[in-house]
C-alpha cells in the first residue's frame, strides 16, 4: 500500500473517532473517502497486516496505538498547514495592494514574466493535490539547496576580490557556514587563496579559513 | 543563584570564568558526552553563587554535542542568569548567538569583552544605546587586563532581566511560527527549531516539516538559510546603531608570511619540530629528577613498612602509578601544554590548520584535523576527545587511527629512556621517522577504503596577538588538571589490576606462553613480552618493567642495541594504552576501537620482525 493512501485511511478513521466518539464501519470510511466499499475492505486487510488497525466483531474498525499516532500526526499536520496558509493569505491581502503599487513602478518586464511563470508553477503543484506533494518523504528536504545554480562559486575567485554571496548549495552541513555569517546577500572579501583552492575570506570582520570543497559550495556574484 | 556564561568560541568566556572563580574549579563531564562543563563557586556579599562555563558555540540550532548541550541547558532553565559574553571586535557575529539565546527568554546580561582590542581597532561601542535596545544591562570589559570584571557579578545578581529584542523573521516564517503555536501550543524557540528539523516530538516535527517544505518551495532557499539570514540582518542593524567605527592605519600584517604556502609551510614544520624537540629535551631532564626524588622520598619508605604481601602489592602498584603519572604529567605533558597554549594564544594554531589543509587532504582529512594530531603529541586521551571537532564519521575514523599512532609523551619517555640513552640520539629520531612514514601510509590507505563523506574545513581564524604569560600558564594548568582528573584514575586502576595479576602469578604464565614466539620473531629476551604487556596498560610502564625484569637499570649491559631498538619500536607502535582505548570506545565505538587495536598489534609485530631480520 502507498504510504500516502495509508495515511489517508488512518486520518479518516481517527477523524471519525474524534467527531463521533465511536469507531467507524467500512461504509463510513468508504463514504468519507469516496471509495467503493469493496476497495476499503481489501485495503483494511492490508492495514490489519501492517498492524495499524484491528477489526472488531461487527465490522468496527479500531486503530492500534501505532495507527492512532500516525493518524493524529497527519491530522495535526493538515491543521497546521491550513492555519499556515490562511496566515500567509491574511498577511498578503492586507499588504498586497500597497506592495503591488510600489512594484508596478520599479519592476522590469522580465521580472513580471518570471513571476508569472513562478505563480503558474506553484499553482500546478498546488492542484496536483495537496495531500500528495506534502507527503513526499523528507529526503527532499534539502532539494532547494542542491539545486544547480549558474553563478560562479567562491572557489573560482582570486585573491583580493570582493564578492556578494548569492546562494549556498550542497550539503546539509552548510550550517556552520551560515552561523559564521555567510548568508545570501553578505559581502565578503577573499584575503588569501592557496594553490589548492583553500581560502581565507573576511566576513563580518572575521577571517574564516575554508577548504576547497566548502568554497565550491558557495555561489557568489562579483562586485563591479 | 546560578550564573552561566554563554558565548562564541574565543570570546574570552573561560578567561572571565577563571578570573571570577580563581583556579579552584571543578570540571564536570556532562553525562553521555565528552563535552566538559566547568563549574565553580564564588562568594559575593556572603552569598554563594555558582558559575558555569558553557562550551563555546556559534549557534544554538545545531546538532553537535556542544550545541545540543547548551540548548538543553537553556530549555531546562539550567541557570538563573545567562551572561552572554560577546567579542567586541566581532559584535555583529556574536549578537547572532545572543538573539537566539534571547528567544528562550532567560534573565540575561551582556558582557562585551575585549573592549581594549576594539579600541585599538578604532571601534567605539555605545553601551547605553545597546543596553536600551536589547533591554538588558551591558558591561564593557577587557578580561586580559581585568577591566570591569568585578562589575559582572553585582550586575548579574541585581539587574538581569529577559531581553526585549525579538528577531523579525520573514513573514512566511512568522506565519509558520504562529500556526504552530496555535495548533501545537509550543513556544517560539521550539517551533523555530522544529522548522529546521530539530526536536524530539514527532508530531510537531511532522507538522513543521510540512510547512518548511511549503516555505522552501516559495523561497527557493532552505528554512535554515532564511532564519539565519534574518538573524544576521537583525544583528547587523543593532550593531550599526551601537558601534562607531573610525578608520585606523593598518599595521603590518604577519599573515602575509604565515598563511602563504611559502614560507607558511616551512614555518609550520619548524614550529612543530621545535615544540617536539623542546618537550623531548626538557621532559627527559625533568623526569629523571622527579622519578628519583619520588623513589627516595615515598617508595623506599613504603617498601620498608613491610605490609602483608597483598596490601604491599596494591600499595606499591598505586605508588608507581602515581610516580609514573607525575613523571610524565609535569615534565612532558605540562611542557607540551605550555607550548600548545602558547601556539593557541598567539592565534597560530588556526593558521597551521589553514596551511596544513592541503597536506591533510592527501591523508583523507582536512586542516582542522591537525589540532587533535598535535594534541596527540602530548597525550592521546585529550587528543581523542578533541576528535569531535571533525564532523563526519569518516574523518573521525581516519583521525582516530592516526592519533593512536602519534608518539605521545609516554612513548617519548620510552624512546628517550631506552633508545636515546643506550643506543644513540639519532637512532631515537629514526623511530620518529619510521612512525611518521607508517602514519602517512596508514592514512593514505584509510582514505581509500574508509566509507563516508568528507567534509572540509570551516575555521574561524583567531586574531594574531601577543600572548600573555599568566594566561598561557593558567590555560596549561587547566589542561594538565584535566589530564590529572581523567587519565590519572585510569592509570591507578590499571596499575593495581596489573599488580594483582602479577601477585596471582598470571603474568608468569603469560610469559611462558608468549615468550618463545617473541624471542623467535623479534629476537627479544624471554621477559620482554611481559614488559610489552605492561606497556598496553601504560606505555612508559614497559620501560620500567623491562628494567625490573632485567634486574638492572643499565639495560645496555643485558640487551643488545638491536634488541633495545626493536623493543622500543614495537612498544611505540603496539596497541594504544588502556586509557586511550577507553576514550576511543566512547568517541568512535567498539568496532573501530577493536580494529585499531588489532591493526596496531600487527603493525608493531611486523615492523619489529622486519627490524629484527635487518639488524641480525
PDB file of C-alpha atoms in Angstrom, chain B residues 294-449:
ATOM      1  CA  UNK B 294      59.769  10.243  44.393  1.00  0.00           C
ATOM      2  CA  UNK B 295      61.599   6.933  44.788  1.00  0.00           C
ATOM      3  CA  UNK B 296      63.733   8.090  47.675  1.00  0.00           C
ATOM      4  CA  UNK B 297      61.031  10.038  49.477  1.00  0.00           C
ATOM      5  CA  UNK B 298      57.958   7.813  49.039  1.00  0.00           C
ATOM      6  CA  UNK B 299      58.543   4.384  47.531  1.00  0.00           C
ATOM      7  CA  UNK B 300      61.572   3.347  49.617  1.00  0.00           C
ATOM      8  CA  UNK B 301      59.856   4.272  52.904  1.00  0.00           C
ATOM      9  CA  UNK B 302      56.721   2.408  51.755  1.00  0.00           C
ATOM     10  CA  UNK B 303      58.562  -0.829  50.985  1.00  0.00           C
ATOM     11  CA  UNK B 304      60.311  -0.501  54.335  1.00  0.00           C
ATOM     12  CA  UNK B 305      56.879  -0.742  56.023  1.00  0.00           C
ATOM     13  CA  UNK B 306      56.757  -4.442  55.083  1.00  0.00           C
ATOM     14  CA  UNK B 307      52.947  -4.754  54.904  1.00  0.00           C
ATOM     15  CA  UNK B 308      51.229  -8.114  54.229  1.00  0.00           C
ATOM     16  CA  UNK B 309      52.112  -9.204  50.638  1.00  0.00           C
ATOM     17  CA  UNK B 310      48.726  -8.476  49.023  1.00  0.00           C
ATOM     18  CA  UNK B 311      48.457  -4.990  50.511  1.00  0.00           C
ATOM     19  CA  UNK B 312      52.063  -4.358  49.755  1.00  0.00           C
ATOM     20  CA  UNK B 313      51.426  -5.212  46.113  1.00  0.00           C
ATOM     21  CA  UNK B 314      48.344  -2.971  45.875  1.00  0.00           C
ATOM     22  CA  UNK B 315      50.009  -0.060  47.627  1.00  0.00           C
ATOM     23  CA  UNK B 316      53.138  -0.434  45.561  1.00  0.00           C
ATOM     24  CA  UNK B 317      51.169  -0.536  42.298  1.00  0.00           C
ATOM     25  CA  UNK B 318      49.351   2.608  43.309  1.00  0.00           C
ATOM     26  CA  UNK B 319      52.537   4.424  44.171  1.00  0.00           C
ATOM     27  CA  UNK B 320      54.337   3.534  40.969  1.00  0.00           C
ATOM     28  CA  UNK B 321      51.261   4.658  39.045  1.00  0.00           C
ATOM     29  CA  UNK B 322      51.448   7.990  40.834  1.00  0.00           C
ATOM     30  CA  UNK B 323      55.158   8.176  40.242  1.00  0.00           C
ATOM     31  CA  UNK B 324      54.813   7.449  36.550  1.00  0.00           C
ATOM     32  CA  UNK B 325      51.841   9.768  36.282  1.00  0.00           C
ATOM     33  CA  UNK B 326      53.681  12.713  37.773  1.00  0.00           C
ATOM     34  CA  UNK B 327      56.874  11.715  35.984  1.00  0.00           C
ATOM     35  CA  UNK B 328      55.034  12.170  32.723  1.00  0.00           C
ATOM     36  CA  UNK B 329      52.444  14.741  33.610  1.00  0.00           C
ATOM     37  CA  UNK B 330      54.723  17.548  34.655  1.00  0.00           C
ATOM     38  CA  UNK B 331      57.913  17.114  32.683  1.00  0.00           C
ATOM     39  CA  UNK B 332      56.455  16.053  29.351  1.00  0.00           C
ATOM     40  CA  UNK B 333      52.772  16.888  29.206  1.00  0.00           C
ATOM     41  CA  UNK B 334      52.954  20.175  31.057  1.00  0.00           C
ATOM     42  CA  UNK B 335      55.897  21.325  28.948  1.00  0.00           C
ATOM     43  CA  UNK B 336      53.948  20.310  25.880  1.00  0.00           C
ATOM     44  CA  UNK B 337      50.818  22.090  27.036  1.00  0.00           C
ATOM     45  CA  UNK B 338      52.807  25.255  27.664  1.00  0.00           C
ATOM     46  CA  UNK B 339      53.933  25.169  24.043  1.00  0.00           C
ATOM     47  CA  UNK B 340      50.481  24.293  22.789  1.00  0.00           C
ATOM     48  CA  UNK B 341      48.775  27.037  24.792  1.00  0.00           C
ATOM     49  CA  UNK B 342      51.386  29.470  23.543  1.00  0.00           C
ATOM     50  CA  UNK B 343      50.634  28.491  19.941  1.00  0.00           C
ATOM     51  CA  UNK B 344      46.910  28.820  20.565  1.00  0.00           C
ATOM     52  CA  UNK B 345      47.082  32.136  22.377  1.00  0.00           C
ATOM     53  CA  UNK B 346      49.155  33.710  19.641  1.00  0.00           C
ATOM     54  CA  UNK B 347      46.483  32.564  17.210  1.00  0.00           C
ATOM     55  CA  UNK B 348      48.964  30.440  15.306  1.00  0.00           C
ATOM     56  CA  UNK B 349      47.053  27.123  15.527  1.00  0.00           C
ATOM     57  CA  UNK B 350      44.324  28.264  13.141  1.00  0.00           C
ATOM     58  CA  UNK B 351      46.962  29.389  10.635  1.00  0.00           C
ATOM     59  CA  UNK B 352      48.612  25.996  10.989  1.00  0.00           C
ATOM     60  CA  UNK B 353      45.276  24.375  10.179  1.00  0.00           C
ATOM     61  CA  UNK B 354      44.934  26.535   7.083  1.00  0.00           C
ATOM     62  CA  UNK B 355      48.373  25.845   5.592  1.00  0.00           C
ATOM     63  CA  UNK B 356      48.134  22.161   6.551  1.00  0.00           C
ATOM     64  CA  UNK B 357      44.795  21.795   4.790  1.00  0.00           C
ATOM     65  CA  UNK B 358      46.343  20.717   1.518  1.00  0.00           C
ATOM     66  CA  UNK B 359      48.594  18.079   3.045  1.00  0.00           C
ATOM     67  CA  UNK B 360      45.822  16.803   5.248  1.00  0.00           C
ATOM     68  CA  UNK B 361      43.526  16.397   2.254  1.00  0.00           C
ATOM     69  CA  UNK B 362      46.015  13.887   0.895  1.00  0.00           C
ATOM     70  CA  UNK B 363      45.520  11.914   4.100  1.00  0.00           C
ATOM     71  CA  UNK B 364      41.754  11.982   3.698  1.00  0.00           C
ATOM     72  CA  UNK B 365      41.370  14.675   6.327  1.00  0.00           C
ATOM     73  CA  UNK B 366      41.349  18.443   6.329  1.00  0.00           C
ATOM     74  CA  UNK B 367      43.198  21.253   8.033  1.00  0.00           C
ATOM     75  CA  UNK B 368      41.257  21.194  11.277  1.00  0.00           C
ATOM     76  CA  UNK B 369      42.450  17.630  11.929  1.00  0.00           C
ATOM     77  CA  UNK B 370      45.936  18.927  12.621  1.00  0.00           C
ATOM     78  CA  UNK B 371      44.745  20.173  16.006  1.00  0.00           C
ATOM     79  CA  UNK B 372      43.935  16.723  17.504  1.00  0.00           C
ATOM     80  CA  UNK B 373      47.110  15.353  15.924  1.00  0.00           C
ATOM     81  CA  UNK B 374      49.277  17.995  17.572  1.00  0.00           C
ATOM     82  CA  UNK B 375      47.499  17.483  20.890  1.00  0.00           C
ATOM     83  CA  UNK B 376      48.292  13.777  20.445  1.00  0.00           C
ATOM     84  CA  UNK B 377      51.983  14.505  20.864  1.00  0.00           C
ATOM     85  CA  UNK B 378      51.175  15.440  24.431  1.00  0.00           C
ATOM     86  CA  UNK B 379      48.690  12.776  25.451  1.00  0.00           C
ATOM     87  CA  UNK B 380      46.470  10.619  23.276  1.00  0.00           C
ATOM     88  CA  UNK B 381      43.495  10.819  25.659  1.00  0.00           C
ATOM     89  CA  UNK B 382      42.623  14.525  25.209  1.00  0.00           C
ATOM     90  CA  UNK B 383      43.513  14.198  21.521  1.00  0.00           C
ATOM     91  CA  UNK B 384      40.852  11.532  21.088  1.00  0.00           C
ATOM     92  CA  UNK B 385      38.373  13.668  22.988  1.00  0.00           C
ATOM     93  CA  UNK B 386      39.062  16.591  20.674  1.00  0.00           C
ATOM     94  CA  UNK B 387      38.147  14.386  17.699  1.00  0.00           C
ATOM     95  CA  UNK B 388      34.647  15.753  17.895  1.00  0.00           C
ATOM     96  CA  UNK B 389      35.709  18.923  16.093  1.00  0.00           C
ATOM     97  CA  UNK B 390      35.776  16.710  12.984  1.00  0.00           C
ATOM     98  CA  UNK B 391      32.310  16.479  11.595  1.00  0.00           C
ATOM     99  CA  UNK B 392      31.961  13.242   9.686  1.00  0.00           C
ATOM    100  CA  UNK B 393      32.323   9.665  10.775  1.00  0.00           C
ATOM    101  CA  UNK B 394      34.898   9.059   8.060  1.00  0.00           C
ATOM    102  CA  UNK B 395      37.165  11.846   9.245  1.00  0.00           C
ATOM    103  CA  UNK B 396      36.820  10.766  12.854  1.00  0.00           C
ATOM    104  CA  UNK B 397      37.722   7.197  11.964  1.00  0.00           C
ATOM    105  CA  UNK B 398      40.826   8.107   9.989  1.00  0.00           C
ATOM    106  CA  UNK B 399      41.948  10.619  12.586  1.00  0.00           C
ATOM    107  CA  UNK B 400      41.363   8.093  15.402  1.00  0.00           C
ATOM    108  CA  UNK B 401      43.814   5.678  13.739  1.00  0.00           C
ATOM    109  CA  UNK B 402      46.406   8.378  13.255  1.00  0.00           C
ATOM    110  CA  UNK B 403      46.097   9.812  16.740  1.00  0.00           C
ATOM    111  CA  UNK B 404      46.537   6.342  18.226  1.00  0.00           C
ATOM    112  CA  UNK B 405      49.825   6.099  16.334  1.00  0.00           C
ATOM    113  CA  UNK B 406      51.202   9.569  17.056  1.00  0.00           C
ATOM    114  CA  UNK B 407      54.017   9.210  19.612  1.00  0.00           C
ATOM    115  CA  UNK B 408      52.573  10.675  22.817  1.00  0.00           C
ATOM    116  CA  UNK B 409      54.605  11.825  25.829  1.00  0.00           C
ATOM    117  CA  UNK B 410      54.628   8.333  27.365  1.00  0.00           C
ATOM    118  CA  UNK B 411      56.059   6.894  24.188  1.00  0.00           C
ATOM    119  CA  UNK B 412      58.550   9.736  24.131  1.00  0.00           C
ATOM    120  CA  UNK B 413      59.654   8.556  27.575  1.00  0.00           C
ATOM    121  CA  UNK B 414      60.284   5.074  26.196  1.00  0.00           C
ATOM    122  CA  UNK B 415      62.152   6.358  23.180  1.00  0.00           C
ATOM    123  CA  UNK B 416      64.223   8.701  25.303  1.00  0.00           C
ATOM    124  CA  UNK B 417      64.827   6.214  28.110  1.00  0.00           C
ATOM    125  CA  UNK B 418      65.713   3.196  26.010  1.00  0.00           C
ATOM    126  CA  UNK B 419      66.940   4.293  22.613  1.00  0.00           C
ATOM    127  CA  UNK B 420      68.374   7.750  23.186  1.00  0.00           C
ATOM    128  CA  UNK B 421      70.056   6.617  26.406  1.00  0.00           C
ATOM    129  CA  UNK B 422      71.510   3.267  25.333  1.00  0.00           C
ATOM    130  CA  UNK B 423      71.619   3.244  21.539  1.00  0.00           C
ATOM    131  CA  UNK B 424      72.043   6.838  20.423  1.00  0.00           C
ATOM    132  CA  UNK B 425      70.114  10.043  19.890  1.00  0.00           C
ATOM    133  CA  UNK B 426      69.999   9.714  16.113  1.00  0.00           C
ATOM    134  CA  UNK B 427      68.537   6.244  16.409  1.00  0.00           C
ATOM    135  CA  UNK B 428      65.859   7.754  18.632  1.00  0.00           C
ATOM    136  CA  UNK B 429      64.935  10.187  15.881  1.00  0.00           C
ATOM    137  CA  UNK B 430      64.858   7.379  13.366  1.00  0.00           C
ATOM    138  CA  UNK B 431      61.973   5.887  15.369  1.00  0.00           C
ATOM    139  CA  UNK B 432      60.014   9.097  14.904  1.00  0.00           C
ATOM    140  CA  UNK B 433      60.733   8.991  11.210  1.00  0.00           C
ATOM    141  CA  UNK B 434      59.582   5.361  10.923  1.00  0.00           C
ATOM    142  CA  UNK B 435      56.398   6.171  12.852  1.00  0.00           C
ATOM    143  CA  UNK B 436      55.650   9.163  10.637  1.00  0.00           C
ATOM    144  CA  UNK B 437      56.151   7.148   7.468  1.00  0.00           C
ATOM    145  CA  UNK B 438      53.813   4.439   8.775  1.00  0.00           C
ATOM    146  CA  UNK B 439      51.343   7.097   9.807  1.00  0.00           C
ATOM    147  CA  UNK B 440      51.248   8.587   6.334  1.00  0.00           C
ATOM    148  CA  UNK B 441      50.963   5.170   4.683  1.00  0.00           C
ATOM    149  CA  UNK B 442      48.133   4.225   7.033  1.00  0.00           C
ATOM    150  CA  UNK B 443      46.311   7.454   6.292  1.00  0.00           C
ATOM    151  CA  UNK B 444      46.666   7.101   2.543  1.00  0.00           C
ATOM    152  CA  UNK B 445      45.377   3.540   2.742  1.00  0.00           C
ATOM    153  CA  UNK B 446      42.491   4.506   5.040  1.00  0.00           C
ATOM    154  CA  UNK B 447      41.463   7.459   2.917  1.00  0.00           C
ATOM    155  CA  UNK B 448      40.875   4.994   0.069  1.00  0.00           C
ATOM    156  CA  UNK B 449      38.968   2.352   1.979  1.00  0.00           C
TER     157      UNK B 449
END
